Structures are given as structure tokens and as C-alpha cells.
Coordinates of C-alpha atoms and ligand atoms in Angstrom, one line a residue:
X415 CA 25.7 23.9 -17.9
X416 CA 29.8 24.2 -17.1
X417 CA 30.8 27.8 -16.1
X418 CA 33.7 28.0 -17.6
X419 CA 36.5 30.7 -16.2
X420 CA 39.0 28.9 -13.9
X421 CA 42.0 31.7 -14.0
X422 CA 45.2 30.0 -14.6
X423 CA 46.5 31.1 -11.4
X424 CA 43.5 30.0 -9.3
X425 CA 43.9 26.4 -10.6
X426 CA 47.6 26.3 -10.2
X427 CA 46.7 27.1 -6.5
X428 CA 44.5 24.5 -5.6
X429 CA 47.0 22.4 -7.9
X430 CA 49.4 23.3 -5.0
X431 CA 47.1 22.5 -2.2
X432 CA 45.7 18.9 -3.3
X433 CA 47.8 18.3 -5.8
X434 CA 47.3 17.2 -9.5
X435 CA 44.6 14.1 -9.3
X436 CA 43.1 16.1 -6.3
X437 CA 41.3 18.5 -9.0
X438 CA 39.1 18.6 -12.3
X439 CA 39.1 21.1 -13.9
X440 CA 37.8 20.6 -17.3
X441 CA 34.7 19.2 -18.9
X442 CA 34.9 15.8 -19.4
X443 CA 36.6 15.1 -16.3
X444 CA 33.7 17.0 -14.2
X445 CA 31.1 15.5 -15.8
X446 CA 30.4 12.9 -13.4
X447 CA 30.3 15.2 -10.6
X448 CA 27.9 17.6 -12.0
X449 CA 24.7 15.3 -12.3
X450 CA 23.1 13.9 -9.9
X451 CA 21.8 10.1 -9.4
X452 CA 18.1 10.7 -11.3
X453 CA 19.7 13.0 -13.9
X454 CA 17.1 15.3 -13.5
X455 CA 19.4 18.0 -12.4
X456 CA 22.7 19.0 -14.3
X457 CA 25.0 21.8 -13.3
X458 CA 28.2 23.7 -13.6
X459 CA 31.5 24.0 -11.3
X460 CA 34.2 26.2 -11.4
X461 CA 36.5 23.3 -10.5
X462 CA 35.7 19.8 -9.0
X463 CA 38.6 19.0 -5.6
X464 CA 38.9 16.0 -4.4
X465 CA 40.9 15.9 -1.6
X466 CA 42.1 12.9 0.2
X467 CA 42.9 13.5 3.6
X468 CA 41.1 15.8 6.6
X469 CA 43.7 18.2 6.5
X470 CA 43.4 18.3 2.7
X471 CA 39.5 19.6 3.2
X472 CA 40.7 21.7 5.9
X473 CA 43.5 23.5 3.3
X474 CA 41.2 23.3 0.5
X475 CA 38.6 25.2 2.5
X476 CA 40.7 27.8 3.8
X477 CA 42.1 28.5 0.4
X478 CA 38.7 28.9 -1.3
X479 CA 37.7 31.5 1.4
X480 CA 40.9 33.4 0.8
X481 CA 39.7 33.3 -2.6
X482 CA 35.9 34.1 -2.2
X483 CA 35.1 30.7 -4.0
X484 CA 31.8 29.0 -3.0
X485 CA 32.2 25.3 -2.0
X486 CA 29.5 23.2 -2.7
X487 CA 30.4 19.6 -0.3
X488 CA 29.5 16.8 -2.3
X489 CA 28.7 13.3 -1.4
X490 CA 27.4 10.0 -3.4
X491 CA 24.9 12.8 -5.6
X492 CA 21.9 10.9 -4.9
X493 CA 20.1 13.7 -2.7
X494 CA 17.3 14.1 -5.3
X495 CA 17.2 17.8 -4.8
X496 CA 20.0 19.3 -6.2
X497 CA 21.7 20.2 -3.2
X498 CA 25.1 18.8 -3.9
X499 CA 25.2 20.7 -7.6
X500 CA 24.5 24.3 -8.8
X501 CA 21.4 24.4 -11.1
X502 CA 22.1 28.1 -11.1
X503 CA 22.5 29.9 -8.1
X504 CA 25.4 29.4 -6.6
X505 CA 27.2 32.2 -8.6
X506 CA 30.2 29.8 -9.8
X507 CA 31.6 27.4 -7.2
X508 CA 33.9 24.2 -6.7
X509 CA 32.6 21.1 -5.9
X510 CA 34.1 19.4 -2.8
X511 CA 33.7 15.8 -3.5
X512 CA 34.0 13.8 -0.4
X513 CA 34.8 10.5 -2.4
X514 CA 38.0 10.0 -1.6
X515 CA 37.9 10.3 2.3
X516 CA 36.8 6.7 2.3
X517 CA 38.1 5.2 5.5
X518 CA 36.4 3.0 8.1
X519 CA 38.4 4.2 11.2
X520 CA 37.1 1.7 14.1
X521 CA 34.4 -0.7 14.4
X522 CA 34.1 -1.2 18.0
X523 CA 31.6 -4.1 18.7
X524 CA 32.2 -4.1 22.3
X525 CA 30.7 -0.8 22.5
X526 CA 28.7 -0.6 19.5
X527 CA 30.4 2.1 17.7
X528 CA 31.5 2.5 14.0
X529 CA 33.8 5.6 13.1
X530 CA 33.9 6.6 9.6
X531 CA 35.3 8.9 7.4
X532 CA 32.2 11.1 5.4
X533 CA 33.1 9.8 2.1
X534 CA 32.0 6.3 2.8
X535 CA 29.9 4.3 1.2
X536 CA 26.8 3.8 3.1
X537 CA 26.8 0.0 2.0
X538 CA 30.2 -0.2 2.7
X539 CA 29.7 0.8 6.5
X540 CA 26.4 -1.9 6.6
X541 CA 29.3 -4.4 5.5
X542 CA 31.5 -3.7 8.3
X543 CA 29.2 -3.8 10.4
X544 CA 28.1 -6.9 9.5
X545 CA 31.4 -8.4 9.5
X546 CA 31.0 -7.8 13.5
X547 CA 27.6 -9.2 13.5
X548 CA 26.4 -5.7 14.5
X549 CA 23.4 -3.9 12.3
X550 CA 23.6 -0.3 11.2
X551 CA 20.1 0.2 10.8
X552 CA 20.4 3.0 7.9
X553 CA 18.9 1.6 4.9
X554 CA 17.7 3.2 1.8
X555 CA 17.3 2.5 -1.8
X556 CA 20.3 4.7 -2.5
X557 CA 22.9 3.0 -0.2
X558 CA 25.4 1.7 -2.9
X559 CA 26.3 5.2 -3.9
X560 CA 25.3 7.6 -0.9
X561 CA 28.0 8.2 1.6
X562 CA 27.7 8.6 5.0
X563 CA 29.0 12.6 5.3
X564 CA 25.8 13.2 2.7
X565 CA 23.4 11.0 5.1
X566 CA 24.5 12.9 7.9
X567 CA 24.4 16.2 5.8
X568 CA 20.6 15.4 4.9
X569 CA 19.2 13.5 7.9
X570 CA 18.4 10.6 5.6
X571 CA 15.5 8.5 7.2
X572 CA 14.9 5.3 5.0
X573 CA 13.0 2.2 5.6
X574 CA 14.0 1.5 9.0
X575 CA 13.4 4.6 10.9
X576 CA 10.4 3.3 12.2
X577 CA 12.5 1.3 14.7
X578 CA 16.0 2.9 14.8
X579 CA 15.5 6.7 13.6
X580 CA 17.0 9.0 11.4
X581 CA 20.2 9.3 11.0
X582 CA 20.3 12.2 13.7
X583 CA 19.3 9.2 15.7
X584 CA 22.0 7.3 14.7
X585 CA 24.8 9.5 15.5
X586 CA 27.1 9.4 18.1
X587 CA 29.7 12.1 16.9
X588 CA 31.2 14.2 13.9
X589 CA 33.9 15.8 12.9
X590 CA 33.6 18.6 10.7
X591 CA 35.7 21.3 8.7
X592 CA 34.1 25.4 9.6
X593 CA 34.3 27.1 6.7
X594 CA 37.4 29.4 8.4
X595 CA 39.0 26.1 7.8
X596 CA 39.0 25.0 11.6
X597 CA 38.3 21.4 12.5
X598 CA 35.8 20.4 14.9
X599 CA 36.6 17.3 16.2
X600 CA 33.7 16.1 17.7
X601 CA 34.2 12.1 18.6
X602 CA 33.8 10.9 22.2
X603 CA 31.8 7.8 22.0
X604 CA 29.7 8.9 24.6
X605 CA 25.9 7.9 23.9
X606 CA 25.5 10.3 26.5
X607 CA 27.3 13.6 27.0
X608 CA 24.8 16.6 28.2
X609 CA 27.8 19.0 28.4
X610 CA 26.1 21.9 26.9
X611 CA 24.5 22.2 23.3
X612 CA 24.8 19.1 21.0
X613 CA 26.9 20.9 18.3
X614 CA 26.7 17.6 15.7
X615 CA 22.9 18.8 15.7
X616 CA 23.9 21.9 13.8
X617 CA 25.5 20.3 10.8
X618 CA 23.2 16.8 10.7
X619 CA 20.6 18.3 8.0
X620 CA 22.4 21.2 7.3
X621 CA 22.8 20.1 4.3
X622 CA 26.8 21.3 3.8
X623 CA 25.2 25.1 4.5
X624 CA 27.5 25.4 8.1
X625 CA 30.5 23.0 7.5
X626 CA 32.2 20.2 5.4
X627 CA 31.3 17.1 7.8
X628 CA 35.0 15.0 7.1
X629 CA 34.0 11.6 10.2
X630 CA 30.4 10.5 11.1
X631 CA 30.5 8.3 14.5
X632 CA 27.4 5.8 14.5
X633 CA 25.6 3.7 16.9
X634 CA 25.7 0.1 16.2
X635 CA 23.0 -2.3 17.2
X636 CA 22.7 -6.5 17.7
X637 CA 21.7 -7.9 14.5
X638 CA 19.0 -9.2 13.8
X639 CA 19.3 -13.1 13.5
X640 CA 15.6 -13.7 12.9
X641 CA 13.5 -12.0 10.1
X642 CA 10.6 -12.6 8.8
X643 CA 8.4 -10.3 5.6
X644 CA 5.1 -10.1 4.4
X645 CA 3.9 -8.9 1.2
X646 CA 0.0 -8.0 1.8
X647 CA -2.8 -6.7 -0.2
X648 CA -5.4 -4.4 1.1
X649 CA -8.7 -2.9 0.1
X650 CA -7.9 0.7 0.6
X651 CA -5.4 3.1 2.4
X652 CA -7.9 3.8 5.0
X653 CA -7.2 -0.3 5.8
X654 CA -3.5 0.1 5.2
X655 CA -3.4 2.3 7.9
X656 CA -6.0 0.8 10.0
X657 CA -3.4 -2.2 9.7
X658 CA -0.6 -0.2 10.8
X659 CA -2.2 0.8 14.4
X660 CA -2.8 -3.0 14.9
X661 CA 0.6 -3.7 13.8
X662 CA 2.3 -1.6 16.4
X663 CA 0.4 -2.8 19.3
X664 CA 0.3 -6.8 18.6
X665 CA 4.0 -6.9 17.2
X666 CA 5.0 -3.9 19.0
X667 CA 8.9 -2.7 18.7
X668 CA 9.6 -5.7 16.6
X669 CA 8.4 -4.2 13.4
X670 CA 11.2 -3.3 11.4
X671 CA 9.4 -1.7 8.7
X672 CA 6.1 -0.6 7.3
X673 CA 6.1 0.4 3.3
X674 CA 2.9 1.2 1.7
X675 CA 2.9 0.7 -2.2
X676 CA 0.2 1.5 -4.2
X677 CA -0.8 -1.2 -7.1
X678 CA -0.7 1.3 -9.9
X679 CA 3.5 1.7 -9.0
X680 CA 3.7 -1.6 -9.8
X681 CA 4.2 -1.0 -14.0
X682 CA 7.0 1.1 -12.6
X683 CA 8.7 -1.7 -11.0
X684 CA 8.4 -3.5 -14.1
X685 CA 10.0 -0.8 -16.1
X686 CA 13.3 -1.6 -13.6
X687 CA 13.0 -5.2 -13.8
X688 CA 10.2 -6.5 -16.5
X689 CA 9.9 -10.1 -14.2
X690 CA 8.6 -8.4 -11.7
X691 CA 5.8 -9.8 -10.6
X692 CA 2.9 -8.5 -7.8
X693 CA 2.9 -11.4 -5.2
X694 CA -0.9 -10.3 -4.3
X695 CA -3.6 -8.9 -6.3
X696 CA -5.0 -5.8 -4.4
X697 CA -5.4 -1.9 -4.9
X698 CA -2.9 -1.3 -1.8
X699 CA 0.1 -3.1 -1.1
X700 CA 1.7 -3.3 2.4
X701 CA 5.3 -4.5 3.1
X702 CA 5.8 -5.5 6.2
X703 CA 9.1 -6.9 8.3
X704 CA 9.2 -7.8 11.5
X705 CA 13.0 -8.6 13.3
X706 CA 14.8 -9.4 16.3
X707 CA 18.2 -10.6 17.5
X708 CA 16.3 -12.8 20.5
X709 CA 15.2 -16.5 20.2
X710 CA 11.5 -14.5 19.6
X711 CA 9.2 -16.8 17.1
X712 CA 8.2 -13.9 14.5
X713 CA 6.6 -16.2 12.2
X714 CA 4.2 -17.5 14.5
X715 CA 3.9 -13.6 15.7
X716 CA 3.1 -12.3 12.3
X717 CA 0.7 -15.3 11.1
X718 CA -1.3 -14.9 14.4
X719 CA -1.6 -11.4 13.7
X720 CA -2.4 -12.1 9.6
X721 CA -5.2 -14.3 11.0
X722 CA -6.8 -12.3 12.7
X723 CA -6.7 -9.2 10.2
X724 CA -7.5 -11.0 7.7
X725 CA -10.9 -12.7 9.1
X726 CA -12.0 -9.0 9.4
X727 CA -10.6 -8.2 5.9
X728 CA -8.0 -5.5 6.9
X729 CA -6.1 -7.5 4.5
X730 CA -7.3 -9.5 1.5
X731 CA -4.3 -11.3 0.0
X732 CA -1.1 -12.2 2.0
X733 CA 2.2 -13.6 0.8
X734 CA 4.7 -14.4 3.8
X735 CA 8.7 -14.9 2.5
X736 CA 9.4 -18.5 2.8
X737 CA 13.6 -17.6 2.4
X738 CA 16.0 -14.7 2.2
X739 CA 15.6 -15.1 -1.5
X740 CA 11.7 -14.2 -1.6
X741 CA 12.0 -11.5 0.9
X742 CA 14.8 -10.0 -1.5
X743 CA 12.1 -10.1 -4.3
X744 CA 9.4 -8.4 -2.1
X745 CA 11.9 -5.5 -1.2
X746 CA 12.6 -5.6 -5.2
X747 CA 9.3 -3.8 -5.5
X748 CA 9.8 -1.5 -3.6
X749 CA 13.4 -0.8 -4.5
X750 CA 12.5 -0.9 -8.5
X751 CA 9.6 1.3 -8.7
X752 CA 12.1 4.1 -7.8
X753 CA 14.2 3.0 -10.7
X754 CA 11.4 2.6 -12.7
X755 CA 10.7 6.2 -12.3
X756 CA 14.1 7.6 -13.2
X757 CA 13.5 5.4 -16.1
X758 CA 10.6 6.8 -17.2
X759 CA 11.9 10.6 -17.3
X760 CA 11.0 13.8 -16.2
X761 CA 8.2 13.4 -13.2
X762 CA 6.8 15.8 -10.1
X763 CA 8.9 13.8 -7.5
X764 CA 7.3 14.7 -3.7
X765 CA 8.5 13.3 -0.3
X766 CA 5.7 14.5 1.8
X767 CA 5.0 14.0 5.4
X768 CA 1.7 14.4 7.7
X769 CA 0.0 13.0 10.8
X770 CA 0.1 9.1 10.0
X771 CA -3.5 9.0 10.4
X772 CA -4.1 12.1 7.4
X773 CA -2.1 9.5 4.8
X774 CA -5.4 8.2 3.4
X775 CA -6.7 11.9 2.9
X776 CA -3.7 13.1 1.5
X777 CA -3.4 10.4 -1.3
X778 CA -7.2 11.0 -2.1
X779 CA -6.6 15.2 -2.0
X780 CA -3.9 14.8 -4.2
X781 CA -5.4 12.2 -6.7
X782 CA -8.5 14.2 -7.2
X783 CA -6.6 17.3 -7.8
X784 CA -4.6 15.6 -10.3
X785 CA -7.4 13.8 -12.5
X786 CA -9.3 17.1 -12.3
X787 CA -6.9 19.3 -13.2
X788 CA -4.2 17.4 -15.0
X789 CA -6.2 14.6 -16.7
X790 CA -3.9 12.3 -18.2
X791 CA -0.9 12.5 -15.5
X792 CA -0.4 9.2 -13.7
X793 CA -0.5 9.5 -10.1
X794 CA 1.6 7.0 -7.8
X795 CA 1.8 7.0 -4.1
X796 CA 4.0 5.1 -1.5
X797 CA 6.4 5.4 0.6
X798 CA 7.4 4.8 4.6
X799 CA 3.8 4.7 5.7
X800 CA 4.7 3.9 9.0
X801 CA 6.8 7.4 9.7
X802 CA 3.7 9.1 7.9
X803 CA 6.1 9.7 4.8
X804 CA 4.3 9.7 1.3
X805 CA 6.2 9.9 -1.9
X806 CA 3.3 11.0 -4.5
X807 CA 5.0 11.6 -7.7
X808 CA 3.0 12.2 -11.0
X809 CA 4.1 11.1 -14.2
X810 CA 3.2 13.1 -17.3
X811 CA 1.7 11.6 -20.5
X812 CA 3.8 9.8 -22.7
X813 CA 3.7 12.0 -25.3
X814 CA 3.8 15.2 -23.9
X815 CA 7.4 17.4 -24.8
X816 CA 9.7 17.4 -21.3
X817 CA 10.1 21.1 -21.3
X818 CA 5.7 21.5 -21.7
X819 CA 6.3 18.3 -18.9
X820 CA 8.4 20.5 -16.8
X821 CA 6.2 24.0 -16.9
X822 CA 3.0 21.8 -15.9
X823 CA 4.7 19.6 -13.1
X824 CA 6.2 22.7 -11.7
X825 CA 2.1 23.7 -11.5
X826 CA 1.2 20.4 -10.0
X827 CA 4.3 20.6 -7.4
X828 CA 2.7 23.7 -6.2
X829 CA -0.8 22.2 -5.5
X830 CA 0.7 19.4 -4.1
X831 CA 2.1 21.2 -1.7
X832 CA -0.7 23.4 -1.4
X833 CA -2.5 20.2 -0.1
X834 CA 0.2 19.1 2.3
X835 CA 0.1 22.1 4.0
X836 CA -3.4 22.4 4.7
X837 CA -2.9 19.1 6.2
X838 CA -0.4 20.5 8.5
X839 CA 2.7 18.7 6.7
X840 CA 5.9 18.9 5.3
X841 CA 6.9 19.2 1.9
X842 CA 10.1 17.4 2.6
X843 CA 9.8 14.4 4.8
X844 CA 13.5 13.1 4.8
X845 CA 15.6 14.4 1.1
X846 CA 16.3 18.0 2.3
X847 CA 15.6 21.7 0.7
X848 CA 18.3 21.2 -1.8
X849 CA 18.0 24.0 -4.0
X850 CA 14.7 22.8 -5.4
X851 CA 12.6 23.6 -2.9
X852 CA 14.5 26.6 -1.6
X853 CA 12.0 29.4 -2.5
X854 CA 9.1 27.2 -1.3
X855 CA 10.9 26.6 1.6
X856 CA 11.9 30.3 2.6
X857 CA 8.3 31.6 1.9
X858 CA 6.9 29.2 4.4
X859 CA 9.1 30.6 7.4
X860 CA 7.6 32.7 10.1
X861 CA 10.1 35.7 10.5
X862 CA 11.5 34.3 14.0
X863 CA 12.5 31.3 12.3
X864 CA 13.7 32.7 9.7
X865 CA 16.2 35.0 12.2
X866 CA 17.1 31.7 13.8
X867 CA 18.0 29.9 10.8
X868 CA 19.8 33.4 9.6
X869 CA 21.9 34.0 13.0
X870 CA 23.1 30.3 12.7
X871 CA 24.5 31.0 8.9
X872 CA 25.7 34.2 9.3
X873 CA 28.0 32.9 12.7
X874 CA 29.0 30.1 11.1
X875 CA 29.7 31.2 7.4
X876 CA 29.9 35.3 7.6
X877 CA 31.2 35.3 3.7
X878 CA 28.2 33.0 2.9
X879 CA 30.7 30.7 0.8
X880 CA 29.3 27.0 2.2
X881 CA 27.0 26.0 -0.4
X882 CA 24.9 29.0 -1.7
X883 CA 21.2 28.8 -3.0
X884 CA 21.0 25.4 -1.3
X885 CA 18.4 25.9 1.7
X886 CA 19.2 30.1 1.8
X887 CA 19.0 32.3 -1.1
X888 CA 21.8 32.5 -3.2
X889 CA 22.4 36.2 -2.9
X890 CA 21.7 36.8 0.7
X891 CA 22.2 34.7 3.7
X892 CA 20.0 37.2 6.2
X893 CA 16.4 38.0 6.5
Ligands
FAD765 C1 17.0 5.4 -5.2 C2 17.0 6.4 -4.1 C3 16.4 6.1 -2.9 C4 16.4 7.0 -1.9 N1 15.8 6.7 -0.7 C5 15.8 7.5 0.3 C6 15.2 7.2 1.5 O1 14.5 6.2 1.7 N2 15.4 8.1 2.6 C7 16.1 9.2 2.4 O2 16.2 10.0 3.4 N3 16.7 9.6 1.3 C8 16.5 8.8 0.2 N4 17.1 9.1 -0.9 C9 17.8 10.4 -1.1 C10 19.4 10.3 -0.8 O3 19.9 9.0 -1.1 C11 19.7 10.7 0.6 O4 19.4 12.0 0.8 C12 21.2 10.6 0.9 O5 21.4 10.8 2.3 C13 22.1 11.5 0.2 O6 23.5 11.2 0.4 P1 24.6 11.6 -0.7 O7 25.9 11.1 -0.2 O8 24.2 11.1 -2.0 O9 24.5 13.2 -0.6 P2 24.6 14.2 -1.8 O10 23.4 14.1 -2.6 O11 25.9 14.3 -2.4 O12 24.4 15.6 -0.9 C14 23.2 15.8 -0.2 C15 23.4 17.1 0.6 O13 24.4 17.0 1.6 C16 25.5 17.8 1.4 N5 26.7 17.0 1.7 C17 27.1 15.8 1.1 N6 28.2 15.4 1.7 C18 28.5 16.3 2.7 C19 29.5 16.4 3.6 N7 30.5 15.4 3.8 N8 29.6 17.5 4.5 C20 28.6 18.4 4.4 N9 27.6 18.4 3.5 C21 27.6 17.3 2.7 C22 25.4 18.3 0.0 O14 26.0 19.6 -0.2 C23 23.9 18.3 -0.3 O15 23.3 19.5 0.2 C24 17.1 8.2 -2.0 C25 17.7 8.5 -3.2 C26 17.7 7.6 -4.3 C27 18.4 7.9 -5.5

């Protein structure tokens, strides 16, 4: 959907402000901006700005507000629930894309700091750091497009948070455009600074509803020299997790990550890359990487502890990298069943959370309700076991129409959730509200939360301009 309807006079405005390549106006040269990474969700602009400098955002802000334009900030597009494009209800607005703030500022080893402007590429900043023989531990399947302004914006987790965080753990500092057009500049490189309230907190999963974050300041860490991965199979979920609590007391903080798969996600990793091939034969697989900058033998670590789980049969079938190569090809599973998806179409795409130890009930809960009320749907389930995170997505039949696909997964969305609650979860473990899961979102607020969230939006953004319908209603921005 483009909303066409740009006055002349409008665009010859922003024109002035960030100059001829700093907007797209028509069609073709929007297009890009106004899908996101699955292509599930499409949308319409007003105008797409790009500007290239700070004080660009800053002017670009202030002049939409003089305008009454809603801004929607946009990063790499890969948040998975349309936050970054308007599906509808953000009442005609301009995209901010971020992509040409693209700066590494400083890469202080010494102190283990990395400044950054938001528009970088999150691989880009694992590169630099790198170069300095420093890890930033933010990794997800998404890093070669997402930037670091929409990791911030969306407290991505990933596959390493069981050992470094979110990415609210991760940062040090921001700086960030109000939407009055003020900057915040809020750099020190203090990993310690109690002066008062954190103010980065309010715009680090915000998701661009308080602010137009322009520098992300991260915390750097040794990097690992030594790592080793394990690719294991395992009878059941109940085991996987069983494994899990032995894992964190006999390798302790050395475990790097914890990724349950599934064996039925496996034909979805094929579908990204068709040599894929399952390096254990088992109904649950566990990926498991242990790490550590220190002279610490992890192989004779993790085979000690394989040994002994495995004379118990916690796990069945093990497969331990012998080279970078093979640990690559494990972490290909993973990575390609989430291609594989996209590939596949239209699916009911969850990122649920619950008590680590409810993961095994939740994935039965949700597979009953789906072969007894949706017989024919394809259920898969993985995801960062070890932060209690569960991705179950449902694919529909092959031959079933996308828009009858759609009006059905929409049901099963609901009792999935319906499930996830009872269990005391969250329906969104790390991607955000987005627009998506907005109404589901606002109807599970008690009314004091809802005031909270409320007295924060209407401070911050009184004309309600930063990124309607994503997290609040579109027409309303109070309780
Ligand atoms: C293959 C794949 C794997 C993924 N794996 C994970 C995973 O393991 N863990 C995880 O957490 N997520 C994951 N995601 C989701 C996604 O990559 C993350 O949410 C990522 O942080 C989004 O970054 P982005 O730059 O693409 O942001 P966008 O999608 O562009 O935007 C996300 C939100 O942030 C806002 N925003 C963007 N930039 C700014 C800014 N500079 N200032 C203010 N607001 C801004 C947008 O308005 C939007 O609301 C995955 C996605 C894909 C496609």
C-alpha cells in the first residue's frame, strides 16, 4: 500500500532540509523501505528521508513536527513485527531511515568501548571489534542487515544472551533526537554512573515510540580465543532441559549458548540450503557452545560433561565440531531454518517466553492445540532455550490459499498466546510489540501500567508524532 499525497510544497521542504538524495518520494524509489526483511509486512510512506548527519535527524524532526507528520525511525527492517513500517495505522507518515548514519566513531580497546552511529550495521560493529581483538557479544541471525539504533530500539537478545545480555545489557550510552528536535547526548563511557535515572533505559526497547536514537555506546568484551560446539540429540524436551540445568552447573559461565531445535525444523533448513544435513538422528536437537578467552581446556570440559550425560541417556547422539568449518555448519541449522521459513510463505511466527523449566509444557500445550484443532498445520519449535525463549511457528498446509492461511493463523496466534499466558509468559520474548501485536499487547495491561507507559509518551511526544500504532494505538496515546 503507498499513500500517495505528498503536497508539492511539503516535499520541496524537506528537499530544503536534507537535500535532494536525502528523500524518496515516489514509488519505486520507496519500495525498498516499505517491506520488511520476511516480506510478510508491506506498507505505505508519505515520503522516505534519509538524512546523513545528526543534525540532519535533528532538522528533519523538528520540521515534521512543525508539519504534524508522523515519523516512523527506521533501521535494517528486519524487526519481524512491523514496527519500522505502517501496515495501516499510522495515519500517513515518513519513514526516517537511519541508513546513512553509518559511522563507527571510537573503538576504544583499552577501555572496552565501541561508539557508533545508529545506522550501523550490526556485523559491521562485530568487525570492528574484532579488528581489536575485542568481542561484541550481540549476535543474531539478522546481523548483516540490522543496525545497531534498531537493536537498541528493540532490545534484541539473540544467541548469546545467555552469557552477555540483551542489548540493554550491552549499552553503555546513547544519544538520541526528542521528538521537539532536541538532542540528548547521552555518552560518558562510564560503566557506572548512578546519577539519578538511567535515561538510555527509556528509549532501549521503545521501539522509536519516545525518540530517534542517532549513537549507541557498547561494552566490549576479551574475545574468545578458544571455542568449542556440540551438536546433540536428545530423547525429549523434558531431557533438553534436564541437560540445560546440568550444563550450567558443570560448565558454568562458560557456556556461550544454548539453542534447542526441534528435528521436524530440520526440512526447513533444507529449504534454505538443500545440503543441509542433521549431524545426529534424534527427536530434539541441542546446540551447544561453550567459550573463553583463558588458556581453559573446553574440549576436555565439554566431553567430560557429554560422558557423563550420555551414560544416563540425557543425550543419545553427539556430534562435537572438529574445526571452525563444522561449527559454522552446525550454526547453519539453526541460522537456515529461519530462512527456510521466510521461504516457505505466510506462517503464525511466535517468540514466546516462560519459566525455563515450563519449555517442555509449553511445546506439548501448543502442539496438541494445533493437531487438534488445526489438523494439517506443521508445528515447529526452537529457539534460545537457555533464556526460556521458544519460537513456535506453525506452517499452514501447502495447498491452503494465503489469505484462508492468514484468517486461520490469526486464530491459532490467539491460542497460542492464550497458552503462554496461562503459563505465566510473554508473547514477545525479544522482537518487540511492533504493530502486530499492539492490540494484544494493550489488552493485557493492568490500568497502572498502562498510566505508566501513557505518562512516559505523552511527556515525551505530546503530538503523538514518534511512530504511531507501533506499541500505542494509533489514534490515541493515553488511557
Ligand atoms: C533472520 C532473523 C533472525 C532474527 N533473530 C533475532 C534474535 O535472535 N533475537 C532478536 O532479538 N531479534 C531477532 N530478529 C529480529 C530483528 O533482527 C531484531 O529485532 C533487530 O534488533 C531489529 O533491528 P533493525 O535495525 O532491523 O530494526 P527495524 O526492524 O528497522 O526496527 C525495529 C524497531 O526499532 C525502531 N527503530 C529502528 N531504528 C531506530 C532508531 N535508530 N531509533 C529509534 N527507533 C528505531 C523501529 O521504528 C521499529 O519499531 C531476527 C530477525 C531476522 C530477520
Amino acid at each position: 500500500m503507498t499513500i500517495h499525497g505528498i503536497s508539492p510544497d511539503v516535499l520541496t521542504a524537506l528537499e530544503h532540509v536534507l537535500g535532494q538524495s536525502g528523500v524518496a518520494a515516489d514509488s519505486a524509489d520507496m519500495a525498498k523501505y516499505l517491506v520488511d526483511w520476511s516480506g510478510d509486512h508491506h506498507g505505505g510512506a508519505l515520503a522516505v528521508l534519509k538524512p546523513a548527519s545528526v543534525a540532519e535527524v535533528q532538522a528533519a524532526v523538528r520540521l515534521c513536527g512543525t508539519l504534524g507528520l508522523a515519523m516512523i525511525p527506521q533501521g535494517g527492517n528486519t524487526g519481524l513485527v512491523a514496527g519500522a513500517i505502517d501496515i495501516g495505522t499510522a495515519r500517513g507518515a515518513v519513514v526516517i531511515s537511519l541508513e546513512r548514519l553509518n559511522r563507527i566513531r571510537l573503538v576504544d580497546a583499552d577501555n572496552f568501548i565501541l561508539q557508533a552511529d545508529a545506522g550501523c550495521i550490526l556485523q559491521h560493529i562485530k568487525n570492528a571489534a574484532d579488528e581489536q581483538d575485542c568481542l561484541f557479544p550481540l549476535s543474531l541471525g539478522a546481523q548483516g542487515s540490522c543496525q545497531i539504533g534498531g537493536n537498541a530500539a528493540s532490545n534484541a537478545g539473540g544467541v548469546n544472551v545467555l552469557r552477555y545480555g540483551m542489548a540493554r545489557d550491552l549499552i553503555v550510552g546513547l544519544e538520541a533526537v526528542l521528538p521537539d528536535g532536541a538532542l540528548w547526548n547521552g555518552f560518558s563511557g562510564l560503566r557506572k554512573d548512578n546519577r539519578g535515572y538511567d535515561l538510555k533505559q527509556l528509549f532501549i526497547g521503545a521501539e522509536g515510540t519516545l525518540g530517534i536514537i542517532t549513537g549507541v555506546e557498547m561494552k566490549l568484551f576479551p574475545k574468545p580465543g578458544r571455542v568449542e560446539t556440540a551438536y546433540l540429540g536428545l530423547p525429549s524436551f523434558e531431557a533438553a532441559i534436564s541437560l540445560f540445568r546440568r550444563a550450567r552447573r558443570q560448565c558454568c559461565d562458560l557456556i556461550s549458548a544454548f539453542e534447542i531445535i526441534g528435528a521436524e525444523c530440520m526440512e526447513l533448513a533444507r529449504l534454505a540450503d538443500p545440503n543441509i544435513v542433521a549431524p545426529v538422528a534424534a527427536p530434539v536437537h541441542v546446540l551447544i557452545e561453550l567459550s573463553s578467552s583463558a588458556a581453559i581446556d573446553l574440549r576436555a570440559l565439554l566431553v567430560d560433561f557429554l560422558a557423563g550425560t550420555m551414560a544416563e541417556d540425557l543425550v543419545t547422539d553427539a556430534a562435537l565440531a572438529e574445526s571452525g568449518a563444522q561449527a559454522r555448519a552446525f550454526w547453519a541449522i539453526r541460522e537456515g531454518l529461519v530462512e527456510g521459513q521466510a521461504k516457505r510463505g505466510y506462517h503464525v511466527r511466535t517468540d514466546l517466553s516462560v519459566r525455563i523449566s515450563d519449555i517442555p509444557t509449553l511445546i506439548a500445550q501448543a502442539r496438541q492445540f494445533i493437531e487438534l484443532q488445526h489438523p494439517g498445520w506443521i508445528s515447529q519449535a526452537y529457539g534460545h532455550a537457555g533464556d526460556g525463549n521458544i519460537h513456535f511457528n506453525v506452517l499452514p498446509p501447502l495447498d491452503l490459499a494465503e489469505p484462508a492461511a492468514r484468517a486461520t493463523g490469526a486464530t491459532i496466534t490467539t491460542g497460542l498466546y492464550d497458552i503462554v499466558n496461562a503459563l505465566g509468559g510473554s508473547i514477545s520474548a525479544e522482537h518487540g510489540i511492533g504493530r502486530t501485536r499492539q492490540r494484544v499487547y494493550w489488552a493485557g495491561m493492568s490500568a497502572v501500567q498502562r498510566r505508566l507507559v501513557s505518562t512516559l509518551k505523552d511527556a515525551l511526544d505530546p503530538g503523538g508524532l514518534m511512530n504511531p500504532g507501533c506499541l500505542f494505538p494509533a489514534t490515541e496515546t493515553s488511557s
